[in-house]
Each structure stands twice: as C-alpha cells, then as structure tokens.
Coordinates of C-alpha atoms in Angstrom, one line a residue:
X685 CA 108.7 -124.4 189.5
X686 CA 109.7 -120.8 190.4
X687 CA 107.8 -118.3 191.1
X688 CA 107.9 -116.8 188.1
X689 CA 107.5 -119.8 186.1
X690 CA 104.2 -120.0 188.0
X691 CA 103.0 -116.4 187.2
X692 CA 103.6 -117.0 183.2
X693 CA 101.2 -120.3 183.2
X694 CA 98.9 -118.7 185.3
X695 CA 98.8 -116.1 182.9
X696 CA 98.3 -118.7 179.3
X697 CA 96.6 -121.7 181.2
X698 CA 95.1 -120.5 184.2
X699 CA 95.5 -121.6 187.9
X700 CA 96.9 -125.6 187.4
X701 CA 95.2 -128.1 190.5
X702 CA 97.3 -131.1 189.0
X703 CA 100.5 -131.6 186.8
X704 CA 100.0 -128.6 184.9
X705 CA 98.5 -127.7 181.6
X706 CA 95.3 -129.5 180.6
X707 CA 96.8 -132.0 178.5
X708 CA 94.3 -131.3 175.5
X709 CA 94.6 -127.5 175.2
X710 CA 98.2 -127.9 175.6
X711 CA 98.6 -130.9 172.8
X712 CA 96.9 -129.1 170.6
X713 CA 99.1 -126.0 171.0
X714 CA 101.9 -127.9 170.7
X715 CA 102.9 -127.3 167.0
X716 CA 105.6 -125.4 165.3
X717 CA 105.3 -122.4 162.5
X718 CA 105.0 -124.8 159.8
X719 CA 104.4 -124.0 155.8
X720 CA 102.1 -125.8 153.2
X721 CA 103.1 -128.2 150.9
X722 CA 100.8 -126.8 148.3
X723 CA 100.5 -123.1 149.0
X724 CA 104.6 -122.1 149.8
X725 CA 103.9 -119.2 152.2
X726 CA 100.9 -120.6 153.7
X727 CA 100.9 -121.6 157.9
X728 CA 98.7 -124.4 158.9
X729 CA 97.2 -125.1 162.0
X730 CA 97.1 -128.8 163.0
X731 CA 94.4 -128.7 165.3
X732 CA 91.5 -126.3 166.4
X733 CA 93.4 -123.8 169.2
X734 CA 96.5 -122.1 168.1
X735 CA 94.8 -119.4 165.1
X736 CA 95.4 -116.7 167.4
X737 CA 99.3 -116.7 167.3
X738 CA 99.3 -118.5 163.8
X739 CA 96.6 -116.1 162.2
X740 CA 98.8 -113.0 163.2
X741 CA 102.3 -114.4 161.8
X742 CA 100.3 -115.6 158.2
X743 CA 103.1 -114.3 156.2
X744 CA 102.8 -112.8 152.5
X745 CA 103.9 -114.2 149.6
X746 CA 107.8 -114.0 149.4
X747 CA 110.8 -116.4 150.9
X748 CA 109.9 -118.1 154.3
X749 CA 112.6 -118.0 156.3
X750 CA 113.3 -114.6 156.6
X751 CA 109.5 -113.0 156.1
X752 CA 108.5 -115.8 159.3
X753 CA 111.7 -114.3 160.5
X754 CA 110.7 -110.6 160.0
X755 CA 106.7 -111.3 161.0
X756 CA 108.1 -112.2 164.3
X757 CA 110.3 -109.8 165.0
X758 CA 108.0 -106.6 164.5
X759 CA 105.5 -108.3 166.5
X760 CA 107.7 -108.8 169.5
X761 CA 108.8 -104.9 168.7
X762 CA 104.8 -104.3 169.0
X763 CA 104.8 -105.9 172.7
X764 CA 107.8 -104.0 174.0
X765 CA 107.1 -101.2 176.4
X766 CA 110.7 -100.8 177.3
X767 CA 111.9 -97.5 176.1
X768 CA 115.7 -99.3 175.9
X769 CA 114.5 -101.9 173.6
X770 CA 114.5 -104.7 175.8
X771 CA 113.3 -108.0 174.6
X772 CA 113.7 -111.4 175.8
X773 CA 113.5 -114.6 174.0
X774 CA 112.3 -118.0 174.9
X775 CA 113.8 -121.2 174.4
X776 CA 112.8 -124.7 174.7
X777 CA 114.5 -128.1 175.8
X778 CA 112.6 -131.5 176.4
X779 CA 113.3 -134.4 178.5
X780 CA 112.6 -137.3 180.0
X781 CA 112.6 -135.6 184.0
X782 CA 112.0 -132.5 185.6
X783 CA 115.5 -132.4 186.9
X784 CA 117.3 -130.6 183.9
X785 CA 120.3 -129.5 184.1
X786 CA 121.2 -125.7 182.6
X787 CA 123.4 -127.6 180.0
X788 CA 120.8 -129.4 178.7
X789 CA 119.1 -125.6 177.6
X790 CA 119.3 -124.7 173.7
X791 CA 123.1 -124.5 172.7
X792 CA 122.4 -122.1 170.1
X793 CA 121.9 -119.5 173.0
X794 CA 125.4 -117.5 174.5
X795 CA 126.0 -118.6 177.8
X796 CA 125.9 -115.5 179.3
X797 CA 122.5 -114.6 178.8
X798 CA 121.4 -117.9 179.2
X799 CA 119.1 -118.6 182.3
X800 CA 117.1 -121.8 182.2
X801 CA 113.8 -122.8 184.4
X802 CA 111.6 -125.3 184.6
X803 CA 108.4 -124.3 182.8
X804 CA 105.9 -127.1 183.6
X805 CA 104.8 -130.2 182.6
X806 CA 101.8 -131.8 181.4
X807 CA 99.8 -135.0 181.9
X808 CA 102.4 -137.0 183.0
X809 CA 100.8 -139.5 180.4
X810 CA 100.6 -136.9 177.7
X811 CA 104.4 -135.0 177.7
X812 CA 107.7 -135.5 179.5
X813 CA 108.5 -132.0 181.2
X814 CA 109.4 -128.6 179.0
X815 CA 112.1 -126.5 179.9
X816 CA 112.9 -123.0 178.7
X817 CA 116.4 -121.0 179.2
X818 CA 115.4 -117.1 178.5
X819 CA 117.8 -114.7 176.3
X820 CA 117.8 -111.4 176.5
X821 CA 118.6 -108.6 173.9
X822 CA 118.8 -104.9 173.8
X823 CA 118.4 -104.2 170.4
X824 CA 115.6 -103.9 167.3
X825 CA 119.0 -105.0 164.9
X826 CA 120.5 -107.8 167.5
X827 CA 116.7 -109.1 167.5
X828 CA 116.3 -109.8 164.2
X829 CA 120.0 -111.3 164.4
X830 CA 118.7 -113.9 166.9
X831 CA 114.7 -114.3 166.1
X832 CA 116.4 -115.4 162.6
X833 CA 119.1 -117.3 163.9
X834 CA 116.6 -119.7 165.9
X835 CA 114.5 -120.4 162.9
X836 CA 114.5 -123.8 163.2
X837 CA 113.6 -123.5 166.8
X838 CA 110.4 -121.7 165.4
X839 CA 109.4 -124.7 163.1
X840 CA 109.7 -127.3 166.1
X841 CA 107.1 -128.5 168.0
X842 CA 106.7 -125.8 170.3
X843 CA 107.6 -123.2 167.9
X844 CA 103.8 -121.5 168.5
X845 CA 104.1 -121.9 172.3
X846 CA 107.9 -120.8 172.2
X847 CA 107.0 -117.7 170.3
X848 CA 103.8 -117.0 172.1
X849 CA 106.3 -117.0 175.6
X850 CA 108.5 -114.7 174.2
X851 CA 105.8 -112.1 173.4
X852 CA 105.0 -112.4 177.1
X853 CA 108.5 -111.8 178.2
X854 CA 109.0 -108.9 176.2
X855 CA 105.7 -107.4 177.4
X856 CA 105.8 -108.1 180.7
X857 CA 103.7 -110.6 182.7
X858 CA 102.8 -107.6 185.0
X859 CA 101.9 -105.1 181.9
X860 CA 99.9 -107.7 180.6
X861 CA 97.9 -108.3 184.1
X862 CA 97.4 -104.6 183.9
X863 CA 95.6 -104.3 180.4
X864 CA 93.3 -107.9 180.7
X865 CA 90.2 -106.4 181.8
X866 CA 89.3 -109.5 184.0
X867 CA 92.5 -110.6 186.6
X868 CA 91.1 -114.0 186.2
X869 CA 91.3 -114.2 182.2
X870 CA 93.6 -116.5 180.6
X871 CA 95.5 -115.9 177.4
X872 CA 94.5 -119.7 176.3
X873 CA 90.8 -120.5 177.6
X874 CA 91.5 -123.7 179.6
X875 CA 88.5 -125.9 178.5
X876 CA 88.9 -126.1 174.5
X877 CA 91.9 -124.2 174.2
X878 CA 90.9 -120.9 172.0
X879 CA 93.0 -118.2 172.6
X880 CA 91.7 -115.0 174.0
X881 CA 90.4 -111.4 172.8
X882 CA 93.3 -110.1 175.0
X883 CA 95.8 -112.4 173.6
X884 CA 94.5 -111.3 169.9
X885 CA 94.7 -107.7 170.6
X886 CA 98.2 -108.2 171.7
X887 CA 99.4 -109.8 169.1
X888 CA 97.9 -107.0 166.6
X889 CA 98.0 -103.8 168.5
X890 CA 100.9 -104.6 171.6
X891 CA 97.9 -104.2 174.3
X892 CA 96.4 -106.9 175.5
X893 CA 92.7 -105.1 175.7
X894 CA 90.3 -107.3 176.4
X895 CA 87.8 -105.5 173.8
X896 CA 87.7 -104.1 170.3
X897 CA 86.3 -100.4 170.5
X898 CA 88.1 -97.6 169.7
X899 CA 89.9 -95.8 173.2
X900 CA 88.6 -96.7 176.8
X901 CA 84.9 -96.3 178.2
X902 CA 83.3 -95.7 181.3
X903 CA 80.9 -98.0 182.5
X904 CA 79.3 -97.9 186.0
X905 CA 82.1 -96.3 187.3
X906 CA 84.8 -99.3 185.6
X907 CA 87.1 -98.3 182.9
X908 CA 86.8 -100.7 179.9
X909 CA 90.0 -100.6 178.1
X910 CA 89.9 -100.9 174.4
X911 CA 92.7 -100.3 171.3
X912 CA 94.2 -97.0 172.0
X913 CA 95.8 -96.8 168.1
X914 CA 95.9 -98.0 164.9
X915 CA 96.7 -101.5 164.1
X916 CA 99.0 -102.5 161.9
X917 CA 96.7 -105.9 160.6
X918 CA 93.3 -105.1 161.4
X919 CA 90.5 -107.4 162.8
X920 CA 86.6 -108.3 161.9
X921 CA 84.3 -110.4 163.6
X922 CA 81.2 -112.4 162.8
X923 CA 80.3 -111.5 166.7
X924 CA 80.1 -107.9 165.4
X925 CA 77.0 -109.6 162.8
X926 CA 74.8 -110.9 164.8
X927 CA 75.6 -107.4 167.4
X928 CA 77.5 -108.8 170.3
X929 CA 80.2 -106.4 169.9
X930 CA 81.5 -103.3 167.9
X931 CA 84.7 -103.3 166.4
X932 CA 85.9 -100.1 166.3
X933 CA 88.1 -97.7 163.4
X934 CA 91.3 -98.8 165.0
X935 CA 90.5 -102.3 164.2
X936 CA 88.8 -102.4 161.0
X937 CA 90.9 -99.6 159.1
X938 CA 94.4 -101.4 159.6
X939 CA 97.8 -99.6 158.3
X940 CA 97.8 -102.4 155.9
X941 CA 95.3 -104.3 153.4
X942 CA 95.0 -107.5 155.9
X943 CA 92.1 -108.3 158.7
X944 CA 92.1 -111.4 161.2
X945 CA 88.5 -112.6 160.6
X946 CA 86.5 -114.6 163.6
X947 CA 84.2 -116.5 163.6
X948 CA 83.0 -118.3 167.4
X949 CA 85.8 -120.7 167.4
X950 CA 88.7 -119.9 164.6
X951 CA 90.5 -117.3 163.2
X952 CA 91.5 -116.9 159.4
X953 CA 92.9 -114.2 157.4
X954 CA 91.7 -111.8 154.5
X955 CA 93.7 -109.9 152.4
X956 CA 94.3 -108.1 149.1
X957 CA 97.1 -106.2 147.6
X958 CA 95.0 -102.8 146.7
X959 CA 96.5 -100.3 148.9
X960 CA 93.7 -97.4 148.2
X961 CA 91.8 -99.6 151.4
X962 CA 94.4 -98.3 153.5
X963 CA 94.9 -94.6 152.8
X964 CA 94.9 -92.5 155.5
X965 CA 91.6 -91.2 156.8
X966 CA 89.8 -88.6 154.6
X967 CA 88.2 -85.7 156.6
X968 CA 84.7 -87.3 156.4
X969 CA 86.1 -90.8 157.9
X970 CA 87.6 -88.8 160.7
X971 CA 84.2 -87.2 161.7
X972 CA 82.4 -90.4 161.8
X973 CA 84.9 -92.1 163.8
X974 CA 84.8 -89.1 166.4
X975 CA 81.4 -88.7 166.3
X976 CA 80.8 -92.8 167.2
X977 CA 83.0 -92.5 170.1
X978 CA 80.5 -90.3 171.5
X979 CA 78.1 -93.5 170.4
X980 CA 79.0 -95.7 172.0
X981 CA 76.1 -98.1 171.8
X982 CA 76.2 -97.4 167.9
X983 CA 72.7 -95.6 168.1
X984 CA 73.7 -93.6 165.0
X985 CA 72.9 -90.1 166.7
X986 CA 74.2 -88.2 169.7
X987 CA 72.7 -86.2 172.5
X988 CA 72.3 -82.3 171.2
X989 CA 74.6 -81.3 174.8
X990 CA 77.3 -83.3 172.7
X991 CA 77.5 -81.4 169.8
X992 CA 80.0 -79.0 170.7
X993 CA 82.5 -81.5 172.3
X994 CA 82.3 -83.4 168.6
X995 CA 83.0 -80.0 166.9
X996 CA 85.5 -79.1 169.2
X997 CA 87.4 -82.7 168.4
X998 CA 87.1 -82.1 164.9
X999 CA 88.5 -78.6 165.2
X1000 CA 85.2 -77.4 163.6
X1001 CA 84.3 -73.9 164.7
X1002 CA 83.0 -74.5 168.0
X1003 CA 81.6 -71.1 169.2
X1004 CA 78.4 -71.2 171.0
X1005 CA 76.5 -69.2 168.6
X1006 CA 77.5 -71.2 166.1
X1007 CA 77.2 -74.6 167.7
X1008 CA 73.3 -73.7 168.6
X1009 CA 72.6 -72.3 165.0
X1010 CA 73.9 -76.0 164.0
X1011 CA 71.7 -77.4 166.4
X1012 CA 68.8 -76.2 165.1
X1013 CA 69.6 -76.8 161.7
X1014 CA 70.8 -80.4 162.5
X1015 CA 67.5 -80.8 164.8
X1016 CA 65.0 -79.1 163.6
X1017 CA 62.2 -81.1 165.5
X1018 CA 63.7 -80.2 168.9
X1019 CA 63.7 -83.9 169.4
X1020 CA 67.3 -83.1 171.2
X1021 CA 69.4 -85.2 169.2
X1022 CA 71.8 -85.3 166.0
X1023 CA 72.0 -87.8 163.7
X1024 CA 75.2 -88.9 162.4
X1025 CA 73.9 -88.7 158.4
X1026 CA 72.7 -85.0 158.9
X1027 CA 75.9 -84.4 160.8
X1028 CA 78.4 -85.2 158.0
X1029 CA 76.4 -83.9 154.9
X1030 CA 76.3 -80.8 156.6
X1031 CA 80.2 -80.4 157.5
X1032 CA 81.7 -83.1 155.0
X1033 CA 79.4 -83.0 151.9
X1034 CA 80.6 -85.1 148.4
X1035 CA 83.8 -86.1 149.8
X1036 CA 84.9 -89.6 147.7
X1037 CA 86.4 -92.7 149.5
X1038 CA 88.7 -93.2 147.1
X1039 CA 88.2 -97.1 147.4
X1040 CA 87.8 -99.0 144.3
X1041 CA 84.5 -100.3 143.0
X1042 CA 86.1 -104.2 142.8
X1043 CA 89.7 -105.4 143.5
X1044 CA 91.0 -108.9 144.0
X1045 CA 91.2 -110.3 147.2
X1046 CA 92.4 -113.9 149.2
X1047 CA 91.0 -116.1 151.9
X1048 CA 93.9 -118.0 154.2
X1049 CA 92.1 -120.9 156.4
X1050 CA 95.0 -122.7 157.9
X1051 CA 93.2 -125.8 158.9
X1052 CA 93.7 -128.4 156.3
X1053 CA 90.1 -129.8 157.5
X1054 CA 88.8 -126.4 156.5
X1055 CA 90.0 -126.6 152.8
X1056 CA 89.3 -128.6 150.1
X1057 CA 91.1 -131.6 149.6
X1058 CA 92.6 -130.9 153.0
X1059 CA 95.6 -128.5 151.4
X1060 CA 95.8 -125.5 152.9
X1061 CA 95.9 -122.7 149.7
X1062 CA 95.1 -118.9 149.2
X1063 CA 91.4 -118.9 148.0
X1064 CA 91.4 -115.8 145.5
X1065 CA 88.1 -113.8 144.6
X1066 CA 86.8 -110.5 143.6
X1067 CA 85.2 -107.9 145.7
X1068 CA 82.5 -105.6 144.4
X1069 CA 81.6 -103.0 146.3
X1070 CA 78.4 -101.9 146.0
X1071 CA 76.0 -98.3 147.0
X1072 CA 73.0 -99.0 148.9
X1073 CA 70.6 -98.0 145.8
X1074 CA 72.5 -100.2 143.5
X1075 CA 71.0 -103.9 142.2
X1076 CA 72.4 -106.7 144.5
X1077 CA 74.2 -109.1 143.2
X1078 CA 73.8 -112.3 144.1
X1079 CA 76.5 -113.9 145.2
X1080 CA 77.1 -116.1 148.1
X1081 CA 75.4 -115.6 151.8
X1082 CA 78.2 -116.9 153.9
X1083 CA 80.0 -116.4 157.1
X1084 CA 82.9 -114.7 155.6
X1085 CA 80.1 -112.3 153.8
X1086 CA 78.5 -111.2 157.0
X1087 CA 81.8 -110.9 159.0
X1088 CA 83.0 -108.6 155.9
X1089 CA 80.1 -106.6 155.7
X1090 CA 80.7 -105.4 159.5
X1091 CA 83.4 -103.3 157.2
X1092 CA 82.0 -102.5 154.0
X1093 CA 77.8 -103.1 154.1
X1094 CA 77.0 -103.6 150.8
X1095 CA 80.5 -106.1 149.7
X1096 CA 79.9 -108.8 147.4
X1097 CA 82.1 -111.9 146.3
X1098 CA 82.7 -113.6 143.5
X1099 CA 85.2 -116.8 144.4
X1100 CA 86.9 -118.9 141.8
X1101 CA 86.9 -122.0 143.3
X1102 CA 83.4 -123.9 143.2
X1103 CA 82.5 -123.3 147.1
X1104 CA 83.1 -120.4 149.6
X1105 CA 86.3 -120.2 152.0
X1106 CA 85.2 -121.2 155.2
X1107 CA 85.3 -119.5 158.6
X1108 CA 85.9 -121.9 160.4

C-alpha cells in the first residue's frame, strides 16, 4: 500500500493493526446508490452505517440517472478548494489478489489519466482486495461528462464507498485533516461504522467541521471550528432536544426546503416543496442570529459591554450616547444584561415571517427495516405551525417532532399513513 493509500484509510477507517478495514463497518458500507422498487427516486440503505453519504445524495422526485448524476456532481463541486476546478474521481476494480495489474483498473477511464493503487483489503475471510485507479478533471462541464458517464459504477457495490473516496480526493486528505477538530477523528467511526459529524458537514457545507454552530469559537484558548456559510441542505438533530448541542442558522435555514435529520444512530431526510421556508433572512432573523453568536451557550441574553459590538454588526446606529440610552432602556434593572426578546421588539418590532401557517411535507427513511412493510417510500404529512398562545393540537409526540421543533417550537404533524415515520 502506498503511502498515500495509507493516509486516505487512515482518514475513513482509522489506524488499521491487521488486514485493514474492520470487516463489519466495511461490509456494511459496501453498497451501491441504489433506488426503491416502490418509491422510484427513493435511495435505500441496506444496513445501519452508510446514511451519511446516502442521506446527502436522497434525490428529488424526477429521472434517476441524471438527478443521482447531478446530486453528485454539485457535491464534489462543494468539496473543491482548488480555484482551477480540480477534481479527481475514484474508481474501483476487485479481485481475487493484491497483485493487480493497472490493466485490470476500470476501462471506462482514459488511459492517460488513469493511475491505479492498491487501496486495501479487508478480512481476508470477508473481501478479496479493492483496487482504485484515480481520474482527474479540470472542469465543472467535463465533471458532469464523467460523474454521469460512470453511472453504473455508482450503483455497484461500492458505489457509496467509491463516491465517498472521490469527495476526499477532490478536498484534499490534508484540507480535510485541517478542518476535523480532533487529528484522531475518523470519517467512519470504526466500532459500528456511523459516519462522523465532520464527514456530514462535508458532505452539506464542503468543510469538514467537526460541529454545527454558526462561525468558529474560542474556548480555553482552542479554536472550535464550526459552518462558516450557508448550507445548501440543511441539518437538525434530536441531540439538539435533549441540549447536547446547538445547531446553528447556517444549518437549520438551508438555501433549500430539505434538512438531514439525526437521531443517535441514523440519518433520514425531511422535506417539502414550499419555498417561502427558504427566503432569504428578513431583518429580524438577521438580528437574532447575530445577537446568538454573541450567545453562545444559548442563555437568551447578552452581557450589557456587548451591546454595541451587536449594533455595530447589525449596522444599527452604534454611537455611544446612543448605545447607553439603549442600555438603559433594554436594562432597566441594572441587572447588566440584555435579553434577546427586549432586544428585537425594540429594533425589529411587527416584522412577519412570511412562513405559512401549514404546508405539506415528506419523511425519507432509507432503511427498509425502518418502513412499513419493509418498502422504502416518501411518508407525506402536513405541518401546522403554530404561536405559542395558540391551542395545541394533539398530534403525535415523536422523535421526528422533537428533532423538528429544534427549528420551529411550536410544529405539529398530521401523517397520512396510520403510524409516525421513524428516525431511526
């Protein structure tokens, strides 16, 4: 194995003591980008593992091949930090020894740009040795050309894996190593073979982050690095429920209507096609954003010294008359703090979302043990969103419910099907 070979499985799997991968991890990632039989666009997942590169690629509803196709080119585009438009694509070849020969590498590939390694190799009980020859291309156009030329390559048995390769050689193992928080994180986790927050981040945002909050933080005198812009899918967690984390605006208000939802061990996807979710940020949603990352432990009010620095952001007039007037008006106890609610009905009073009371949404569990009857299909419902003085409705008390309401507080969901979606 070269050295590079090394570095990249050092990177998914972590440091390997034997023949390589831990064959269960690695089994179970070993699937291809594969549709239902009963919901046309839908991925499944075979086997707990994978959601993390599968969740990110779910597709819409229009023609496979070339929406797959599409899905995997812009997220390759996501990863690439080269200003020339660099990107390399990896291709896979298995057989029965570890002494393959070049020719044996994917013929579909030009021989120029061909350059095969050996990857690794499992168990030798488990799986006969994988081989990948690398291609490189220097264009967003000649990308799509060859991500859709190797379709079927996709939909093999180490489509995921294949895909999940080529993100990392477009990236950059080093890039990578410079974003995970922890140099001893792996993309995959070794033992029951979930993939990471870093490895989610990258897929959604192009930074491999190893946390969820808006921007970087310091800490002790360590930087934390966090999601430095927009996401194009956006992301919820039920970890963010029961507080062990805070997902932050970059995250939650996406570019377009579809989140990655989490639960402890799986990933599934919620969506809906009313676009008013995704309008750009009215004034009022700026401020709280701004005035949170001066929160960061979510406390819901600010030290008074900060006030100015959060006017200043929010190109409010700033001047220090001013700013002390508003401090007395916003703290009026001298307790020496201002609250966030205070804050925005002073500066951003009446301002309307613009967000629907109720629109229809869909669930996407890939797991066919997670659906019922074991056939993986959209679940459709309808959201209602609610004002904290208004009569609950009672609807279901669910996992998907609490991860949602990390977004929108007071949500509630009517299903048509006779049970919930699951989370997991």
């Amino acid at each position: 194995m070269s050295e590079f070979s090394r570095e990249v499985v050092e990177l998914v799997w972590g440091r390997q003591t034997g023949a390589g991968a831990a064959p269960s991890p690695f089994r179970r990632w070993s699937q291809g980008f594969v549709f239902s039989e009963t919901e046309r666009t839908a991925l499944e997942q075979f086997e707990g593992g994978p959601c993390a590169v599968i969740a990110p690629v779910q597709v819409r509803e229009e023609e496979q091949k070339s929406l797959l196709c599409s899905t995997l080119s812009e997220l390759l585009e996501s990863a690439c930090q080269s200003q020339a438009h660099t990107f390399s694509l990896a291709a896979w070849s298995r057989r029965k020894n570890a002494d393959v020969a070049v020719e044996n590498a994917d013929p579909s590939q030009p021989e120029p740009s061909r350059s095969t390694e050996h990857f690794f190799s499992s168990n030798p009980g488990v799986c006969v040795c994988v081989c990948f020859s690398k291609q490189t291309v220097s264009s967003v156009c000649e990308l799509r050309e060859v991500v859709l030329s190797l379709y079927d390559s996709w939909r093999n048995k180490f489509g995921v894996l294949l895909f999940l390769y080529s993100v990392i050689l477009t990236k950059g193992i080093e890039n990578i190593r410079n974003e995970i928080e922890d140099p001893s994180e792996t993309l995959i986790e070794p033992v029951f073979g979930h993939g990471s927050q870093s490895l989610i981040n990258l897929l959604l945002s192009g930074r491999a982050a190893s946390n969820v909050w808006d921007g970087d933080r310091e800490c002790s005198g360590m930087r934390l690095k966090g999601i430095h812009e927009q996401a194009s899918v956006g992301f919820l967690t039920l970890m963010e429920s029961l507080r062990y984390c805070k997902v932050g605006s970059f995250l939650k208000s996406p570019k377009y209507p579809i989140w990655i939802l989490g639960s402890e061990t799986h990933l599934s996807v919620f969506f809906t096609k009313e676009l008013a979710l995704v309008a750009p940020e009215s004034p009022s949603e700026q401020a709280r954003r701004v005035f949170q990352t001066y929160d960061p432990e979510d406390k819901g009010f600010i030290p008074g010294t900060l006030l100015e620095d959060v006017m200043k952001a929010l190109d409010l007039v700033s001047e220090p008359e001013y700013v002390n007037l508003m401090k007395s008006k916003l703290d009026p106890e001298g307790l020496g703090i201002v609250l966030l609610g205070p804050f925005l009905v002073e500066f951003f009073p009446d301002q309307e979302s613009g967000v629907p009371d109720s629109f229809s949404v869909f669930h996407y569990n890939g797991l066919k043990q997670s659906n019922h009857n074991e056939k993986v299909c959209y679940v459709e419902g309808t959201v209602l969103l609610l004002g904290f003085e208004d009569p609950m409705v009672r609807t279901d008390d669910t996992p998907v419910k609490r991860c949602l309401q990390t977004k929108w507080p007071y949500i509630e969901l009517l299903w048509t099907t006779e049970r919930s979606p699951s989370l997991n």
